[in-house]
XYZ file of C-alpha atoms in Angstrom:
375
model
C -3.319 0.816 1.577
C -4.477 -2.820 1.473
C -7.917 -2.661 1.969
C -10.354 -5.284 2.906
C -12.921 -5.733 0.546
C -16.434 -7.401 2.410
C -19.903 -8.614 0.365
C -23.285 -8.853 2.523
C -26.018 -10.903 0.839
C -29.294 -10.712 2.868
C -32.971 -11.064 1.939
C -33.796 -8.098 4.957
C -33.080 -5.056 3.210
C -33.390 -2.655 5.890
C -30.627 -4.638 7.649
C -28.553 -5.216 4.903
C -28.697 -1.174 4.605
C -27.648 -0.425 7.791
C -24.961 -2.958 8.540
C -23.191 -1.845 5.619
C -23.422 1.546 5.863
C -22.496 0.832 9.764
C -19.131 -1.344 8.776
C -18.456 1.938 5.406
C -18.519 4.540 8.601
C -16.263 2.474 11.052
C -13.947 2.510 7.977
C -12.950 6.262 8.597
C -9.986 5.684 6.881
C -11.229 3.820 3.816
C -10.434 0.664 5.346
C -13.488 -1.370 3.919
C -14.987 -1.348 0.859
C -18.274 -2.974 1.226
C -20.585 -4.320 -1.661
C -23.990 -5.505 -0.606
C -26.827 -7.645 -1.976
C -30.816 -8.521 -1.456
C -30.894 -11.448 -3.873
C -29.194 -14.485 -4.482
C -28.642 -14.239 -8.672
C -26.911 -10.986 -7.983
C -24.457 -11.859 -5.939
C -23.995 -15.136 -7.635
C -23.348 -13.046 -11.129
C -21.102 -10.873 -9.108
C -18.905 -13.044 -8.081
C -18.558 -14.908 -11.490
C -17.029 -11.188 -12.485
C -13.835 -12.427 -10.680
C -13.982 -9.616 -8.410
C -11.943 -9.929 -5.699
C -13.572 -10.428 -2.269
C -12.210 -10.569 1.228
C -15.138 -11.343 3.196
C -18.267 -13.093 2.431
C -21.246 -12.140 5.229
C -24.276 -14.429 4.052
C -27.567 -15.470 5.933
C -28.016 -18.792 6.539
C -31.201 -19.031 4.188
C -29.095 -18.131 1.132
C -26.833 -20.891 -0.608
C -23.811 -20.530 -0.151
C -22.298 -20.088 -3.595
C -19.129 -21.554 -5.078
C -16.054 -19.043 -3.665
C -13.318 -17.545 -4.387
C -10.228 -19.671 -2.818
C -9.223 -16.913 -0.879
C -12.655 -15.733 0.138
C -13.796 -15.858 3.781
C -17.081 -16.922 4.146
C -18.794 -15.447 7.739
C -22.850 -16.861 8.163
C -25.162 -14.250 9.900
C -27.591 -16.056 12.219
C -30.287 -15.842 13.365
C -30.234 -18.070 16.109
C -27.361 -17.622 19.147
C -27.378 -21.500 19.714
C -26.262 -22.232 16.011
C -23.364 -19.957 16.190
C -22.052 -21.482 18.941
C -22.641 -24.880 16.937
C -22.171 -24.307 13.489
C -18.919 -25.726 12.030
C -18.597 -22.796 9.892
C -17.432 -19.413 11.281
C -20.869 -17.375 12.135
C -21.955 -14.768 13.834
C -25.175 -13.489 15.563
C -26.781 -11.127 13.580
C -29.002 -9.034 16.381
C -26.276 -8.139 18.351
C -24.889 -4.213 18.442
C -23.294 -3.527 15.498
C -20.083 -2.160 16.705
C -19.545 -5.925 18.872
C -20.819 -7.576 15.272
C -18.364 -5.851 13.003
C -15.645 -6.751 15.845
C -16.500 -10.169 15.757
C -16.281 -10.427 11.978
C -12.715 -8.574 11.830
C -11.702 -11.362 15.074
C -12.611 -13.747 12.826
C -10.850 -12.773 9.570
C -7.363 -11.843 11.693
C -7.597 -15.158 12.606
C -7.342 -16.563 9.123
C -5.129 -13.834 8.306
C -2.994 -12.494 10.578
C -1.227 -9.935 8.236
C -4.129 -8.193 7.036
C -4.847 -7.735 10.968
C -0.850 -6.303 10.951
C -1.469 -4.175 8.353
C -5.031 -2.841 9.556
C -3.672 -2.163 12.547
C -1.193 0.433 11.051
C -4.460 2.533 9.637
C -4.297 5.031 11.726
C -0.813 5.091 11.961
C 2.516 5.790 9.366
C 1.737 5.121 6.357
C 4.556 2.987 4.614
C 4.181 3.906 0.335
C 7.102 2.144 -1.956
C 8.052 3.901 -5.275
C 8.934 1.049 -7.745
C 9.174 1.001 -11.442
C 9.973 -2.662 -13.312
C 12.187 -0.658 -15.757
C 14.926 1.997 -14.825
C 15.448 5.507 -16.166
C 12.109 6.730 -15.742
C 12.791 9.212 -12.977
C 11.322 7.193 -9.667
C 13.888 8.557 -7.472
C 13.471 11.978 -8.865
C 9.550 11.372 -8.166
C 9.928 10.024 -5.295
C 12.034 12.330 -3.386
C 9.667 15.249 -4.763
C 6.744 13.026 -3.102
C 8.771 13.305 0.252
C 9.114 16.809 -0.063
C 5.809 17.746 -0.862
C 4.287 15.740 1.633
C 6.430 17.302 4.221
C 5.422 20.911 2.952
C 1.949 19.725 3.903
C 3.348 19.430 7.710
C 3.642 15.852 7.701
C 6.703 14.037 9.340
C 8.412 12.314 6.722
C 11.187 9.640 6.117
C 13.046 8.690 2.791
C 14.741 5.329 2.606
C 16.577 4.389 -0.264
C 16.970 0.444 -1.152
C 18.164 1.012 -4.449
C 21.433 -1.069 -4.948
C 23.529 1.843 -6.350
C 21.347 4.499 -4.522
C 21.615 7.913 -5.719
C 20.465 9.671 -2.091
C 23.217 12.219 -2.109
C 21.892 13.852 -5.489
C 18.792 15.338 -3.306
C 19.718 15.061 0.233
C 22.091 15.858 2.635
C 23.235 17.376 5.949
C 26.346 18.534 7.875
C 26.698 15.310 9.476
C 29.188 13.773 8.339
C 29.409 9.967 9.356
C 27.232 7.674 7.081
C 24.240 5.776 7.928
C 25.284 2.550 6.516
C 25.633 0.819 10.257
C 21.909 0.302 10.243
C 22.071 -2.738 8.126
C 24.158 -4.163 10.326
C 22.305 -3.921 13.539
C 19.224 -4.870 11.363
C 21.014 -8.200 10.187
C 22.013 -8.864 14.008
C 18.418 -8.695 14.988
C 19.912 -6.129 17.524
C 18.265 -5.019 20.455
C 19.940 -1.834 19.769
C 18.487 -0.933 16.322
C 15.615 1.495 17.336
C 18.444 3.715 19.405
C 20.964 3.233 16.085
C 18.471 4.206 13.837
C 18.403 7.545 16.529
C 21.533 8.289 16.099
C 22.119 7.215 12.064
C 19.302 9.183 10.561
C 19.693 12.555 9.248
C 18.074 15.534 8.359
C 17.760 17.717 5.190
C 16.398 21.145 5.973
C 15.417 22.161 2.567
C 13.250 19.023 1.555
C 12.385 18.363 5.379
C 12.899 15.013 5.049
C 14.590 12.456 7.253
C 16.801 9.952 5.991
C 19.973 7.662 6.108
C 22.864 8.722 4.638
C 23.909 5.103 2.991
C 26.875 5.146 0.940
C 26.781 3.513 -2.264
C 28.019 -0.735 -1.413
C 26.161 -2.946 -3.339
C 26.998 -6.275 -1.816
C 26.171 -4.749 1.551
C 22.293 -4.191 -0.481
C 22.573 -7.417 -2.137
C 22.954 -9.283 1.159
C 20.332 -7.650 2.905
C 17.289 -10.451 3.253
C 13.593 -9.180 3.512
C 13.269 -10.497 6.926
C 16.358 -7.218 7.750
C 13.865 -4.670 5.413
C 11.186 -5.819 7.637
C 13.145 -5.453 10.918
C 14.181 -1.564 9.902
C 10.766 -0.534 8.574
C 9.590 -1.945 11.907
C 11.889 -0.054 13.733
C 11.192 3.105 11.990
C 7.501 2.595 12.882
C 8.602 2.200 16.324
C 9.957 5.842 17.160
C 6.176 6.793 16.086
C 8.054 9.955 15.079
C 7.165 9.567 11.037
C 3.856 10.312 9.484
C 4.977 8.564 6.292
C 7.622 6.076 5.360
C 8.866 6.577 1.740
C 10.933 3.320 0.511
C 12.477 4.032 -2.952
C 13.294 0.201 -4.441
C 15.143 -0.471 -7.206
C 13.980 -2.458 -10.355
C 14.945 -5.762 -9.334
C 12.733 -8.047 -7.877
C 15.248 -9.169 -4.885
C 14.006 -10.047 -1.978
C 14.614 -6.805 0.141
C 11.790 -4.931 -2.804
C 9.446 -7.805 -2.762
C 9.285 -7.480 1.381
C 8.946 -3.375 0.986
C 6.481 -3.757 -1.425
C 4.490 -6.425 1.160
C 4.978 -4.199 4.095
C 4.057 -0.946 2.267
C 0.562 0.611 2.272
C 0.417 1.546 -1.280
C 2.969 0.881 -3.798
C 3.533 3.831 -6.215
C 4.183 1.995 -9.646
C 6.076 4.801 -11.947
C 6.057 4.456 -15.643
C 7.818 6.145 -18.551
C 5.539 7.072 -21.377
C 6.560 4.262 -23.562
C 5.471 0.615 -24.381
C 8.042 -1.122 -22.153
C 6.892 -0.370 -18.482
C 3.222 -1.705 -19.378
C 4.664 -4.505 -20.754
C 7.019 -5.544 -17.795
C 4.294 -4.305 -15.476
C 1.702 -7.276 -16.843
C 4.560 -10.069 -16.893
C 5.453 -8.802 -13.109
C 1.074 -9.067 -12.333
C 1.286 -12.534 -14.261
C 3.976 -13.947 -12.059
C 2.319 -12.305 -9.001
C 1.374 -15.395 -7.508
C 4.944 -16.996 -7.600
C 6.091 -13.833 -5.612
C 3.693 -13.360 -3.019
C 1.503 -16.731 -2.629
C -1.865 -15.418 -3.984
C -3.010 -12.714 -7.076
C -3.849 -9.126 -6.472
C -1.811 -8.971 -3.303
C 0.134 -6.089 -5.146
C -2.709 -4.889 -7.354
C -4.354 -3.660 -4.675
C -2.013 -1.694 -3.638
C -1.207 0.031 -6.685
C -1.056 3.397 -7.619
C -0.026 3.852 -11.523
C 1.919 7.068 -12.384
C 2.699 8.098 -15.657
C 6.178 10.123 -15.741
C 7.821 12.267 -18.360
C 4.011 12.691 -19.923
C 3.841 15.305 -22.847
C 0.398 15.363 -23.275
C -0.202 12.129 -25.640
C -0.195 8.575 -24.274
C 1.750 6.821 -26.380
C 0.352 3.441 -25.093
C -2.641 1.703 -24.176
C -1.959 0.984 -20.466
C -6.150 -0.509 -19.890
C -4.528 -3.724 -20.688
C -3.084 -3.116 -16.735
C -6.458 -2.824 -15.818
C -5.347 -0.177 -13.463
C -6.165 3.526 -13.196
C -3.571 5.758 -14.052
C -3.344 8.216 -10.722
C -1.142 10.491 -11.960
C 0.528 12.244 -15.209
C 3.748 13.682 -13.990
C 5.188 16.244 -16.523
C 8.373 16.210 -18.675
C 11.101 18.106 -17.886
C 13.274 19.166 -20.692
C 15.787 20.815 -18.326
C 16.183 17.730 -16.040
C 18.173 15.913 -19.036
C 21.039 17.973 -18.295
C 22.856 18.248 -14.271
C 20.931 19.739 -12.159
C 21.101 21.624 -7.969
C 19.237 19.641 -5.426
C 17.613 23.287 -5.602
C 16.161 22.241 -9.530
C 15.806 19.004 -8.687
C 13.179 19.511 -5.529
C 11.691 22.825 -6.804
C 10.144 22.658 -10.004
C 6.705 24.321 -9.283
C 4.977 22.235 -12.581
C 6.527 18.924 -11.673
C 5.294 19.515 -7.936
C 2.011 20.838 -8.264
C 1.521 17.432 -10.314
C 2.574 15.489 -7.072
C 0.287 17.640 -5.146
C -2.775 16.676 -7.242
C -1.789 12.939 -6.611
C -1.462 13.433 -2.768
C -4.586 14.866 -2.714
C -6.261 11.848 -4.977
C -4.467 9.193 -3.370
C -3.786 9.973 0.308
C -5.943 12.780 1.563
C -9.008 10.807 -0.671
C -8.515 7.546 0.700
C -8.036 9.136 4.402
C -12.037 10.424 3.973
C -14.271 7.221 4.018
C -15.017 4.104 2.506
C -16.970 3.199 -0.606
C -20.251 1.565 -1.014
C -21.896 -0.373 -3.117
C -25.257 -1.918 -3.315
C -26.841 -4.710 -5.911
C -30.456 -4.860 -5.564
Protein backbone atom coordinates (compact mmCIF):
# COMPACT_ATOMS: atom_id res chain seq x y z
CA UNK A 1 0.00 0.00 0.00
CA UNK A 2 1.40 3.38 -1.09
CA UNK A 3 1.60 5.24 1.84
CA UNK A 4 1.99 8.88 2.38
CA UNK A 5 4.85 9.73 4.23
CA UNK A 6 4.32 13.53 6.20
CA UNK A 7 7.30 15.56 8.37
CA UNK A 8 6.05 18.29 11.04
CA UNK A 9 8.78 20.71 12.13
CA UNK A 10 7.51 23.00 14.96
CA UNK A 11 9.23 24.88 17.79
CA UNK A 12 5.72 24.10 20.16
CA UNK A 13 6.31 20.75 21.27
CA UNK A 14 3.17 20.01 22.90
CA UNK A 15 1.54 20.72 19.51
CA UNK A 16 3.84 19.10 17.45
CA UNK A 17 2.97 15.95 19.85
CA UNK A 18 -0.44 15.96 19.42
CA UNK A 19 -0.95 16.77 15.78
CA UNK A 20 1.09 13.94 14.93
CA UNK A 21 -0.08 11.53 17.03
CA UNK A 22 -3.71 12.99 15.89
CA UNK A 23 -2.84 12.55 11.88
CA UNK A 24 -0.79 8.45 13.15
CA UNK A 25 -4.53 7.62 14.69
CA UNK A 26 -6.67 8.90 11.67
CA UNK A 27 -4.29 6.56 9.76
CA UNK A 28 -6.17 3.36 11.06
CA UNK A 29 -5.01 1.64 8.28
CA UNK A 30 -1.34 2.63 8.24
CA UNK A 31 -2.01 5.20 5.81
CA UNK A 32 0.54 7.87 7.18
CA UNK A 33 3.70 7.54 8.41
CA UNK A 34 4.51 10.65 10.21
CA UNK A 35 8.08 11.88 11.35
CA UNK A 36 8.14 14.96 13.49
CA UNK A 37 10.62 17.61 14.62
CA UNK A 38 11.22 20.57 17.43
CA UNK A 39 14.35 22.00 15.83
CA UNK A 40 15.45 23.24 12.71
CA UNK A 41 19.18 21.26 12.37
CA UNK A 42 17.23 18.08 12.78
CA UNK A 43 15.07 18.20 10.27
CA UNK A 44 17.52 19.88 8.03
CA UNK A 45 20.04 16.68 8.66
CA UNK A 46 17.05 14.54 8.04
CA UNK A 47 16.28 15.43 5.01
CA UNK A 48 19.94 15.47 3.65
CA UNK A 49 19.46 11.44 4.48
CA UNK A 50 17.48 11.37 1.15
CA UNK A 51 14.57 10.08 2.87
CA UNK A 52 11.71 10.22 1.03
CA UNK A 53 8.99 12.69 2.11
CA UNK A 54 5.48 13.34 0.92
CA UNK A 55 4.48 16.18 2.91
CA UNK A 56 6.34 18.90 4.50
CA UNK A 57 4.07 20.72 7.52
CA UNK A 58 6.46 23.66 8.72
CA UNK A 59 5.68 26.87 10.86
CA UNK A 60 6.18 29.89 9.36
CA UNK A 61 9.10 30.90 11.85
CA UNK A 62 11.26 28.01 10.60
CA UNK A 63 13.23 28.33 7.17
CA UNK A 64 12.07 26.63 4.88
CA UNK A 65 14.85 24.26 3.86
CA UNK A 66 16.01 23.20 0.41
CA UNK A 67 13.32 20.15 -0.71
CA UNK A 68 13.00 17.30 -2.13
CA UNK A 69 11.52 17.88 -5.87
CA UNK A 70 8.69 15.91 -5.13
CA UNK A 71 8.11 17.17 -1.63
CA UNK A 72 4.97 19.17 -0.74
CA UNK A 73 5.62 21.84 1.37
CA UNK A 74 2.19 22.89 3.64
CA UNK A 75 3.04 26.26 6.19
CA UNK A 76 1.12 26.08 9.58
CA UNK A 77 -0.01 29.58 10.58
CA UNK A 78 -0.59 31.24 12.94
CA UNK A 79 -2.51 33.91 11.65
CA UNK A 80 -6.07 33.15 9.55
CA UNK A 81 -5.46 36.35 7.38
CA UNK A 82 -2.02 35.01 6.02
CA UNK A 83 -3.45 31.79 4.91
CA UNK A 84 -5.84 33.27 2.98
CA UNK A 85 -2.85 35.48 1.54
CA UNK A 86 0.10 33.56 1.46
CA UNK A 87 1.21 32.43 -2.03
CA UNK A 88 2.28 29.23 -0.66
CA UNK A 89 -0.24 26.50 0.30
CA UNK A 90 -0.93 27.04 4.29
CA UNK A 91 -3.06 26.20 6.66
CA UNK A 92 -4.38 27.53 10.05
CA UNK A 93 -2.89 25.84 12.70
CA UNK A 94 -5.66 26.39 15.73
CA UNK A 95 -8.33 24.97 13.99
CA UNK A 96 -9.85 21.24 15.06
CA UNK A 97 -7.62 18.82 14.12
CA UNK A 98 -9.81 16.51 12.24
CA UNK A 99 -10.84 19.91 9.69
CA UNK A 100 -6.74 20.57 9.79
CA UNK A 101 -5.63 17.13 8.72
CA UNK A 102 -8.58 17.42 5.98
CA UNK A 103 -7.32 20.47 4.76
CA UNK A 104 -3.76 19.21 4.42
CA UNK A 105 -4.90 15.85 2.52
CA UNK A 106 -7.32 18.63 0.12
CA UNK A 107 -4.33 20.15 -0.48
CA UNK A 108 -1.94 17.31 -1.40
CA UNK A 109 -4.91 15.52 -3.75
CA UNK A 110 -4.75 18.53 -5.42
CA UNK A 111 -1.13 18.23 -6.44
CA UNK A 112 -1.63 14.67 -6.73
CA UNK A 113 -4.58 13.33 -7.73
CA UNK A 114 -3.50 9.58 -7.76
CA UNK A 115 -2.30 9.33 -4.38
CA UNK A 116 -5.95 10.76 -3.51
CA UNK A 117 -7.18 7.55 -6.01
CA UNK A 118 -5.25 5.30 -4.31
CA UNK A 119 -6.03 6.58 -0.61
CA UNK A 120 -9.30 6.41 -1.33
CA UNK A 121 -9.17 2.57 -1.92
CA UNK A 122 -7.80 2.15 1.95
CA UNK A 123 -10.51 0.89 3.24
CA UNK A 124 -11.46 -0.91 0.39
CA UNK A 125 -9.93 -4.12 -1.97
CA UNK A 126 -6.76 -4.27 -1.72
CA UNK A 127 -5.09 -4.73 -5.26
CA UNK A 128 -1.29 -6.77 -4.46
CA UNK A 129 0.77 -7.76 -7.87
CA UNK A 130 3.16 -10.80 -7.68
CA UNK A 131 6.12 -9.95 -10.03
CA UNK A 132 9.54 -11.36 -10.28
CA UNK A 133 12.19 -9.62 -13.01
CA UNK A 134 13.43 -13.20 -13.72
CA UNK A 135 11.22 -16.36 -14.48
CA UNK A 136 11.34 -19.82 -12.94
CA UNK A 137 11.27 -18.86 -9.49
CA UNK A 138 7.82 -20.15 -8.64
CA UNK A 139 5.63 -16.63 -8.55
CA UNK A 140 2.65 -18.25 -9.89
CA UNK A 141 3.03 -21.17 -7.62
CA UNK A 142 3.37 -18.39 -4.72
CA UNK A 143 1.00 -16.52 -5.78
CA UNK A 144 -1.89 -18.73 -6.21
CA UNK A 145 -0.97 -20.23 -2.62
CA UNK A 146 -1.27 -16.39 -1.45
CA UNK A 147 -4.90 -16.47 -2.95
CA UNK A 148 -5.70 -19.47 -1.26
CA UNK A 149 -4.55 -18.74 2.00
CA UNK A 150 -5.98 -15.50 2.14
CA UNK A 151 -9.30 -16.91 1.26
CA UNK A 152 -8.96 -19.62 4.12
CA UNK A 153 -8.79 -16.54 6.32
CA UNK A 154 -12.55 -15.68 5.02
CA UNK A 155 -11.55 -13.08 2.76
CA UNK A 156 -13.18 -12.70 -0.78
CA UNK A 157 -10.58 -13.20 -3.18
CA UNK A 158 -9.80 -12.81 -6.98
CA UNK A 159 -6.80 -14.24 -9.07
CA UNK A 160 -5.99 -12.60 -12.36
CA UNK A 161 -3.42 -13.87 -14.42
CA UNK A 162 -1.51 -11.34 -16.98
CA UNK A 163 1.16 -13.59 -17.66
CA UNK A 164 1.56 -13.88 -21.54
CA UNK A 165 1.58 -17.73 -21.63
CA UNK A 166 -0.45 -17.98 -18.32
CA UNK A 167 -0.39 -21.18 -16.62
CA UNK A 168 -4.05 -20.64 -14.67
CA UNK A 169 -5.35 -24.06 -15.50
CA UNK A 170 -2.40 -25.83 -13.50
CA UNK A 171 -4.23 -24.57 -10.09
CA UNK A 172 -7.65 -23.58 -11.00
CA UNK A 173 -10.61 -24.58 -12.50
CA UNK A 174 -14.39 -25.17 -12.57
CA UNK A 175 -17.16 -27.01 -14.47
CA UNK A 176 -17.79 -24.13 -16.57
CA UNK A 177 -16.79 -24.66 -19.50
CA UNK A 178 -16.67 -21.47 -21.83
CA UNK A 179 -13.43 -19.37 -21.33
CA UNK A 180 -13.05 -16.03 -19.93
CA UNK A 181 -11.00 -14.59 -22.62
CA UNK A 182 -14.06 -12.10 -23.86
CA UNK A 183 -13.13 -9.75 -21.08
CA UNK A 184 -10.29 -8.25 -22.94
CA UNK A 185 -12.36 -7.46 -25.45
CA UNK A 186 -15.05 -5.52 -23.77
CA UNK A 187 -12.11 -3.95 -21.77
CA UNK A 188 -10.40 -2.74 -25.14
CA UNK A 189 -13.98 -1.38 -26.32
CA UNK A 190 -14.21 0.72 -23.25
CA UNK A 191 -17.64 -1.13 -23.02
CA UNK A 192 -20.36 -0.08 -21.02
CA UNK A 193 -20.99 -3.66 -20.61
CA UNK A 194 -17.74 -4.83 -18.92
CA UNK A 195 -18.81 -4.83 -15.17
CA UNK A 196 -21.97 -7.29 -16.25
CA UNK A 197 -19.25 -9.43 -18.62
CA UNK A 198 -16.92 -9.68 -16.02
CA UNK A 199 -20.40 -11.26 -14.07
CA UNK A 200 -20.86 -13.63 -16.24
CA UNK A 201 -16.89 -14.55 -17.35
CA UNK A 202 -15.49 -15.13 -13.92
CA UNK A 203 -15.33 -18.41 -12.35
CA UNK A 204 -15.04 -20.18 -9.33
CA UNK A 205 -12.65 -22.83 -7.86
CA UNK A 206 -14.11 -24.48 -4.80
CA UNK A 207 -11.02 -25.97 -3.43
CA UNK A 208 -8.71 -22.77 -3.42
CA UNK A 209 -11.91 -20.44 -3.05
CA UNK A 210 -10.73 -18.24 -5.37
CA UNK A 211 -12.39 -16.37 -8.20
CA UNK A 212 -10.93 -16.04 -11.44
CA UNK A 213 -11.02 -15.90 -15.35
CA UNK A 214 -10.55 -18.76 -17.15
CA UNK A 215 -8.17 -17.10 -20.06
CA UNK A 216 -6.88 -19.43 -22.50
CA UNK A 217 -3.39 -19.26 -23.36
CA UNK A 218 -3.19 -16.33 -26.77
CA UNK A 219 -0.37 -14.33 -26.49
CA UNK A 220 -0.99 -11.66 -29.05
CA UNK A 221 -4.41 -11.20 -27.49
CA UNK A 222 -1.88 -10.32 -23.98
CA UNK A 223 0.56 -8.57 -26.04
CA UNK A 224 -2.05 -6.15 -27.39
CA UNK A 225 -3.62 -5.41 -24.30
CA UNK A 226 -2.50 -1.52 -23.36
CA UNK A 227 -2.36 -0.47 -19.59
CA UNK A 228 -5.09 1.94 -20.05
CA UNK A 229 -7.46 -1.92 -20.75
CA UNK A 230 -5.51 -3.42 -17.26
CA UNK A 231 -6.70 -0.33 -15.69
CA UNK A 232 -10.27 -0.47 -17.08
CA UNK A 233 -10.67 -4.38 -15.75
CA UNK A 234 -9.03 -3.85 -12.36
CA UNK A 235 -11.49 -0.95 -12.17
CA UNK A 236 -14.22 -2.97 -12.99
CA UNK A 237 -13.38 -5.67 -10.64
CA UNK A 238 -13.30 -3.01 -7.87
CA UNK A 239 -16.63 -2.06 -8.99
CA UNK A 240 -18.75 -5.28 -8.05
CA UNK A 241 -17.25 -4.41 -4.40
CA UNK A 242 -17.62 -8.20 -4.17
CA UNK A 243 -13.55 -8.88 -3.68
CA UNK A 244 -11.64 -8.27 -0.53
CA UNK A 245 -8.38 -8.65 -2.46
CA UNK A 246 -7.32 -8.46 -6.05
CA UNK A 247 -4.34 -10.79 -6.81
CA UNK A 248 -2.67 -9.80 -10.36
CA UNK A 249 0.04 -12.40 -11.25
CA UNK A 250 2.39 -10.40 -14.10
CA UNK A 251 4.78 -11.84 -16.02
CA UNK A 252 8.55 -10.82 -16.19
CA UNK A 253 8.36 -8.41 -18.85
CA UNK A 254 8.12 -4.97 -18.30
CA UNK A 255 5.14 -4.35 -21.00
CA UNK A 256 2.94 -1.98 -20.45
CA UNK A 257 -0.11 -4.05 -19.11
CA UNK A 258 2.67 -5.06 -15.74
CA UNK A 259 3.95 -1.60 -15.43
CA UNK A 260 0.02 -0.28 -15.09
CA UNK A 261 -0.74 -3.42 -12.49
CA UNK A 262 2.13 -2.69 -10.69
CA UNK A 263 0.90 1.34 -10.53
CA UNK A 264 -2.59 0.42 -9.67
CA UNK A 265 -1.64 -2.27 -7.08
CA UNK A 266 -1.39 -1.63 -3.32
CA UNK A 267 1.69 -3.55 -2.69
CA UNK A 268 3.71 -5.27 -5.18
CA UNK A 269 4.99 -8.71 -4.00
CA UNK A 270 8.59 -8.86 -5.59
CA UNK A 271 9.53 -12.85 -5.58
CA UNK A 272 13.09 -13.89 -5.78
CA UNK A 273 14.95 -17.16 -6.29
CA UNK A 274 17.78 -17.69 -3.90
CA UNK A 275 20.44 -16.84 -6.34
CA UNK A 276 22.49 -13.74 -7.50
CA UNK A 277 20.39 -12.96 -10.59
CA UNK A 278 16.98 -11.62 -9.20
CA UNK A 279 18.96 -8.98 -6.93
CA UNK A 280 20.77 -8.07 -9.71
CA UNK A 281 17.83 -7.45 -12.22
CA UNK A 282 15.86 -6.14 -9.26
CA UNK A 283 18.54 -2.97 -8.80
CA UNK A 284 18.81 -2.34 -12.74
CA UNK A 285 14.73 -2.43 -12.74
CA UNK A 286 14.98 0.35 -9.27
CA UNK A 287 17.75 2.23 -11.41
CA UNK A 288 15.56 2.69 -14.42
CA UNK A 289 12.56 3.39 -12.11
CA UNK A 290 12.26 6.81 -13.06
CA UNK A 291 12.08 6.13 -16.91
CA UNK A 292 9.07 3.80 -16.07
CA UNK A 293 7.00 5.62 -13.81
CA UNK A 294 8.07 9.51 -13.90
CA UNK A 295 9.64 9.78 -10.38
CA UNK A 296 11.98 7.19 -7.93
CA UNK A 297 10.53 5.08 -5.21
CA UNK A 298 7.11 5.02 -6.79
CA UNK A 299 7.59 1.11 -6.78
CA UNK A 300 9.88 0.89 -3.77
CA UNK A 301 7.36 1.76 -1.70
CA UNK A 302 5.34 -0.61 -2.52
CA UNK A 303 7.51 -3.46 -2.23
CA UNK A 304 7.37 -6.47 -0.46
CA UNK A 305 10.67 -8.76 -1.07
CA UNK A 306 10.13 -12.57 -0.87
CA UNK A 307 12.73 -14.95 -0.95
CA UNK A 308 11.50 -18.37 -2.68
CA UNK A 309 12.98 -21.82 -2.84
CA UNK A 310 15.10 -20.71 0.54
CA UNK A 311 17.10 -23.68 2.13
CA UNK A 312 18.19 -22.07 5.01
CA UNK A 313 21.47 -20.11 3.67
CA UNK A 314 21.23 -16.88 1.67
CA UNK A 315 23.31 -17.30 -0.94
CA UNK A 316 23.38 -13.49 -1.69
CA UNK A 317 23.65 -10.25 -0.19
CA UNK A 318 20.26 -8.73 -1.14
CA UNK A 319 21.02 -5.17 1.48
CA UNK A 320 22.37 -3.82 -1.67
CA UNK A 321 18.20 -3.64 -2.50
CA UNK A 322 17.95 -1.76 0.45
CA UNK A 323 14.75 -3.55 1.04
CA UNK A 324 13.59 -5.88 3.80
CA UNK A 325 13.20 -9.27 2.92
CA UNK A 326 9.32 -10.10 4.13
CA UNK A 327 9.36 -13.46 3.59
CA UNK A 328 11.54 -16.85 3.18
CA UNK A 329 9.32 -19.21 1.34
CA UNK A 330 10.64 -22.85 1.58
CA UNK A 331 12.01 -25.27 -1.08
CA UNK A 332 10.15 -27.88 -2.26
CA UNK A 333 12.02 -30.85 -3.47
CA UNK A 334 8.81 -32.59 -4.60
CA UNK A 335 7.49 -29.60 -6.66
CA UNK A 336 10.42 -30.32 -9.34
CA UNK A 337 8.53 -33.15 -10.54
CA UNK A 338 4.32 -32.87 -11.86
CA UNK A 339 2.31 -32.26 -9.42
CA UNK A 340 -2.19 -32.31 -8.48
CA UNK A 341 -3.60 -28.89 -8.05
CA UNK A 342 -4.17 -30.91 -4.65
CA UNK A 343 0.10 -30.75 -4.06
CA UNK A 344 0.33 -27.76 -5.59
CA UNK A 345 -2.23 -25.64 -3.12
CA UNK A 346 -1.70 -27.88 -0.03
CA UNK A 347 1.66 -28.08 1.14
CA UNK A 348 1.20 -27.30 4.92
CA UNK A 349 5.25 -25.96 5.16
CA UNK A 350 5.05 -23.89 2.01
CA UNK A 351 1.64 -22.37 3.38
CA UNK A 352 2.24 -21.78 6.84
CA UNK A 353 5.25 -19.63 5.31
CA UNK A 354 2.57 -17.52 3.36
CA UNK A 355 0.61 -17.29 6.48
CA UNK A 356 3.48 -15.69 8.45
CA UNK A 357 3.78 -13.09 5.53
CA UNK A 358 -0.02 -12.27 5.56
CA UNK A 359 0.16 -11.72 8.95
CA UNK A 360 3.50 -9.32 8.62
CA UNK A 361 2.40 -7.64 5.65
CA UNK A 362 -1.40 -7.28 5.54
CA UNK A 363 -2.95 -7.87 8.91
CA UNK A 364 0.34 -5.53 10.32
CA UNK A 365 -0.08 -2.78 8.08
CA UNK A 366 -4.10 -2.94 8.60
CA UNK A 367 -3.26 -1.98 12.63
CA UNK A 368 -1.90 1.68 12.67
CA UNK A 369 0.57 3.94 11.52
CA UNK A 370 4.15 4.55 12.61
CA UNK A 371 5.68 7.39 14.39
CA UNK A 372 8.55 9.00 14.65
CA UNK A 373 9.88 11.88 16.55
CA UNK A 374 13.44 13.94 16.27
CA UNK A 375 13.91 16.08 19.17
Amino acid sequence: MKKIRIVITDTNVDYLQSLASFIRNEGGNNQFLVTYFSKEETLSSYLKQGEMVDILLVSSEISIPRIQRDMFVILLEDDLLKVKNTSMPSVYRYQRLDQLVSNILGLYYEKNEEAGRLLQRNNQTKIFSFYSPNGGVGKTTTAVNFSKQLALNDAKVFYLNLETFNTTKLFLSDDNENPSLQIFYYAKTASGQLLSKIEKLRRHDPHAMVDFFDIEINAQELLELSGNEIERIVNGLLETDAYDYIILDLDSSIHERNLMAMKESDTIFWILANDSVGPLKTKSFLEEEEKFFGRENVMKDKMSLIINKFNGNLLNDFDELELPIDGYLPFIPNWTHPQSRAELLGNDLFNQEIQSIIRKVILTNQEGGVLNSGF
